[in-house]
Amino acid sequence: MTEARAEARPEPGGSRLAQGFALFAECLLTGVWIAVAALPLVTYPAAFAAGARHLGRRLAHESGGWREFVADYRAAVRRGWLVGVAGWIALAAVWVDVQAVRSGLPGGPLVGAVGVLALIGAAVAGLRAAAAWRPGSSWRALLAGAGRRTVLDPAGSFLIVGGLAVVACSAWFSAPLAVAVLGAVAAAAVAVEERYRRR
């Protein structure tokens, strides 16, 4: 009887609640890693790709830590920095659109709204591409596929938009909090991509 009770008891740290907290803590730590890796400003796609790979390994119960994150980051940044530059160019274009709206240019509000929506769509596609990245993947192919999934899977895309909104609100409230939440956005992108893959 005693042996049966011992077998029925879950192992310490093996409960779903404990696993959930462990994953949440891993997301926060990964957010810090992503923020540090994205400091050169054009490396944020590679940082998110490495963070997503790390969280994917964690979800698959595979070993991996800082060294694997750095190795993935180095592989992703080889072409990923070009994606980062393109992202900053897109942001600058939207900023010009917003200035056109403010100056009262005819049709400015429509152009500004389209520009902001396009930027949000590009950010979602970029996060989905980063979540799907694997060593040796082509960023161009990843972005093309992620763009299609962004349109074909609106529910998943809105989930990622919600994650981005949480980061923006966290940054407004407290910048250090936003850094940690970046890992949660990467986790959301991984979950959305996995959900789409299993459909």
Coordinates of C-alpha atoms in Angstrom, one line a residue, residues 30-188:
T30 CA 14.9 34.4 -22.9
G31 CA 13.5 37.9 -23.2
V32 CA 16.7 39.3 -21.6
W33 CA 18.8 37.3 -23.9
I34 CA 16.9 38.6 -26.9
A35 CA 17.2 42.2 -25.7
V36 CA 21.0 41.8 -25.3
A37 CA 21.4 40.1 -28.7
A38 CA 19.3 42.8 -30.4
L39 CA 21.4 45.7 -29.0
P40 CA 23.2 46.3 -32.4
L41 CA 19.7 47.2 -33.6
V42 CA 19.8 45.4 -36.9
T43 CA 20.2 42.0 -35.3
Y44 CA 16.7 41.7 -33.7
P45 CA 15.4 39.1 -36.3
A46 CA 18.4 36.8 -35.4
A47 CA 17.8 37.5 -31.7
F48 CA 14.2 36.5 -32.0
A49 CA 15.1 33.4 -34.1
A50 CA 17.6 32.2 -31.5
G51 CA 15.1 32.9 -28.7
A52 CA 12.4 31.0 -30.5
R53 CA 14.7 28.0 -31.1
H54 CA 15.7 28.0 -27.4
L55 CA 12.0 28.0 -26.2
G56 CA 11.2 25.3 -28.8
R57 CA 13.9 23.2 -27.3
R58 CA 12.6 23.9 -23.8
L59 CA 9.0 22.8 -24.9
A60 CA 10.4 19.6 -26.5
H61 CA 12.3 18.9 -23.2
E62 CA 15.6 19.0 -24.9
S63 CA 18.8 20.3 -23.3
G64 CA 20.1 23.7 -24.3
G65 CA 21.1 27.0 -22.7
W66 CA 23.1 30.1 -23.4
R67 CA 25.7 28.4 -25.6
E68 CA 23.1 27.0 -27.9
F69 CA 21.3 30.3 -28.0
V70 CA 24.6 32.0 -29.0
A71 CA 25.3 29.4 -31.7
D72 CA 21.8 29.8 -33.2
Y73 CA 22.2 33.6 -33.0
R74 CA 25.5 33.5 -34.9
A75 CA 23.9 31.3 -37.6
A76 CA 20.8 33.5 -37.9
V77 CA 22.6 36.8 -38.0
R78 CA 24.6 35.9 -41.1
R79 CA 21.7 37.0 -43.4
G80 CA 19.3 38.1 -40.7
W81 CA 20.9 41.5 -40.3
L82 CA 19.6 42.4 -43.8
V83 CA 16.1 41.6 -42.6
G84 CA 16.8 44.0 -39.6
V85 CA 17.8 46.8 -42.0
A86 CA 14.7 46.3 -44.1
G87 CA 12.6 46.5 -40.9
W88 CA 14.1 49.9 -40.0
I89 CA 13.6 51.1 -43.5
A90 CA 9.9 50.1 -43.2
L91 CA 9.6 51.9 -39.9
A92 CA 11.1 55.1 -41.4
A93 CA 8.6 54.9 -44.3
V94 CA 5.7 54.6 -41.8
W95 CA 7.1 57.6 -39.8
V96 CA 7.1 59.6 -43.1
D97 CA 3.4 58.6 -43.6
V98 CA 2.5 59.7 -40.1
Q99 CA 4.2 63.1 -40.7
A100 CA 2.2 63.4 -43.9
V101 CA -1.0 62.8 -41.9
R102 CA 0.0 65.5 -39.3
S103 CA 0.8 68.0 -42.0
G104 CA -2.7 67.8 -43.4
L105 CA -1.8 66.3 -46.8
P106 CA -4.9 65.3 -48.8
G107 CA -5.5 61.6 -48.3
G108 CA -3.0 61.6 -45.5
P109 CA -5.2 59.7 -42.9
L110 CA -5.8 56.8 -45.3
V111 CA -2.1 56.6 -46.3
G112 CA -1.1 56.7 -42.6
A113 CA -3.6 54.0 -41.6
V114 CA -2.5 51.7 -44.5
G115 CA 1.2 52.3 -43.5
V116 CA 0.6 51.5 -39.9
L117 CA -1.4 48.3 -40.7
A118 CA 1.3 47.3 -43.2
L119 CA 4.0 47.8 -40.5
I120 CA 2.0 45.7 -38.0
G121 CA 1.6 43.0 -40.6
A122 CA 5.3 43.0 -41.4
A123 CA 6.2 42.8 -37.7
V124 CA 3.9 39.7 -37.3
A125 CA 5.3 38.1 -40.4
G126 CA 8.8 38.8 -39.2
L127 CA 8.1 37.1 -35.8
R128 CA 6.5 34.1 -37.5
A129 CA 9.5 33.8 -39.8
A130 CA 11.8 34.0 -36.8
A131 CA 9.8 31.3 -35.0
A132 CA 10.1 29.0 -38.1
W133 CA 13.8 29.7 -38.5
R134 CA 16.3 26.7 -38.5
P135 CA 20.0 26.7 -39.2
G136 CA 20.5 26.9 -42.9
S137 CA 17.1 28.4 -43.6
S138 CA 16.7 31.2 -46.2
W139 CA 15.3 34.3 -44.6
R140 CA 13.7 35.2 -48.0
A141 CA 11.8 31.9 -48.1
L142 CA 10.9 32.1 -44.4
L143 CA 9.5 35.7 -44.8
A144 CA 7.5 34.7 -47.9
G145 CA 5.9 31.7 -46.1
A146 CA 5.3 33.8 -42.9
G147 CA 3.6 36.5 -45.0
R148 CA 1.2 33.9 -46.4
R149 CA 0.5 32.4 -42.9
T150 CA 0.0 35.9 -41.5
V151 CA -2.9 36.4 -43.9
L152 CA -4.2 32.8 -43.9
D153 CA -4.1 32.5 -40.1
P154 CA -5.7 35.7 -38.7
A155 CA -6.4 34.3 -35.3
G156 CA -2.7 33.4 -34.8
S157 CA -1.6 36.8 -36.2
F158 CA -3.9 38.6 -33.8
L159 CA -2.4 36.6 -30.9
I160 CA 1.1 37.9 -31.9
V161 CA -0.3 41.4 -32.3
G162 CA -1.6 41.1 -28.7
G163 CA 1.8 40.1 -27.6
L164 CA 3.4 43.1 -29.3
A165 CA 0.7 45.3 -27.6
V166 CA 1.8 43.8 -24.2
V167 CA 5.4 44.7 -24.9
A168 CA 4.4 48.3 -25.9
C169 CA 2.3 48.7 -22.7
S170 CA 5.1 47.3 -20.6
A171 CA 7.6 49.6 -22.2
W172 CA 5.3 52.6 -21.4
F173 CA 4.9 51.4 -17.8
S174 CA 8.5 50.2 -17.2
A175 CA 11.2 49.7 -19.8
P176 CA 12.9 46.8 -17.9
L177 CA 9.6 45.0 -17.8
A178 CA 9.3 45.2 -21.6
V179 CA 12.7 43.5 -21.9
A180 CA 11.6 40.5 -20.0
V181 CA 8.2 40.3 -21.9
L182 CA 10.1 39.9 -25.3
G183 CA 10.5 36.3 -24.4
A184 CA 6.8 35.9 -24.0
V185 CA 6.3 37.3 -27.5
A186 CA 8.8 34.8 -28.9
A187 CA 6.9 32.0 -27.1
A188 CA 3.6 33.3 -28.6

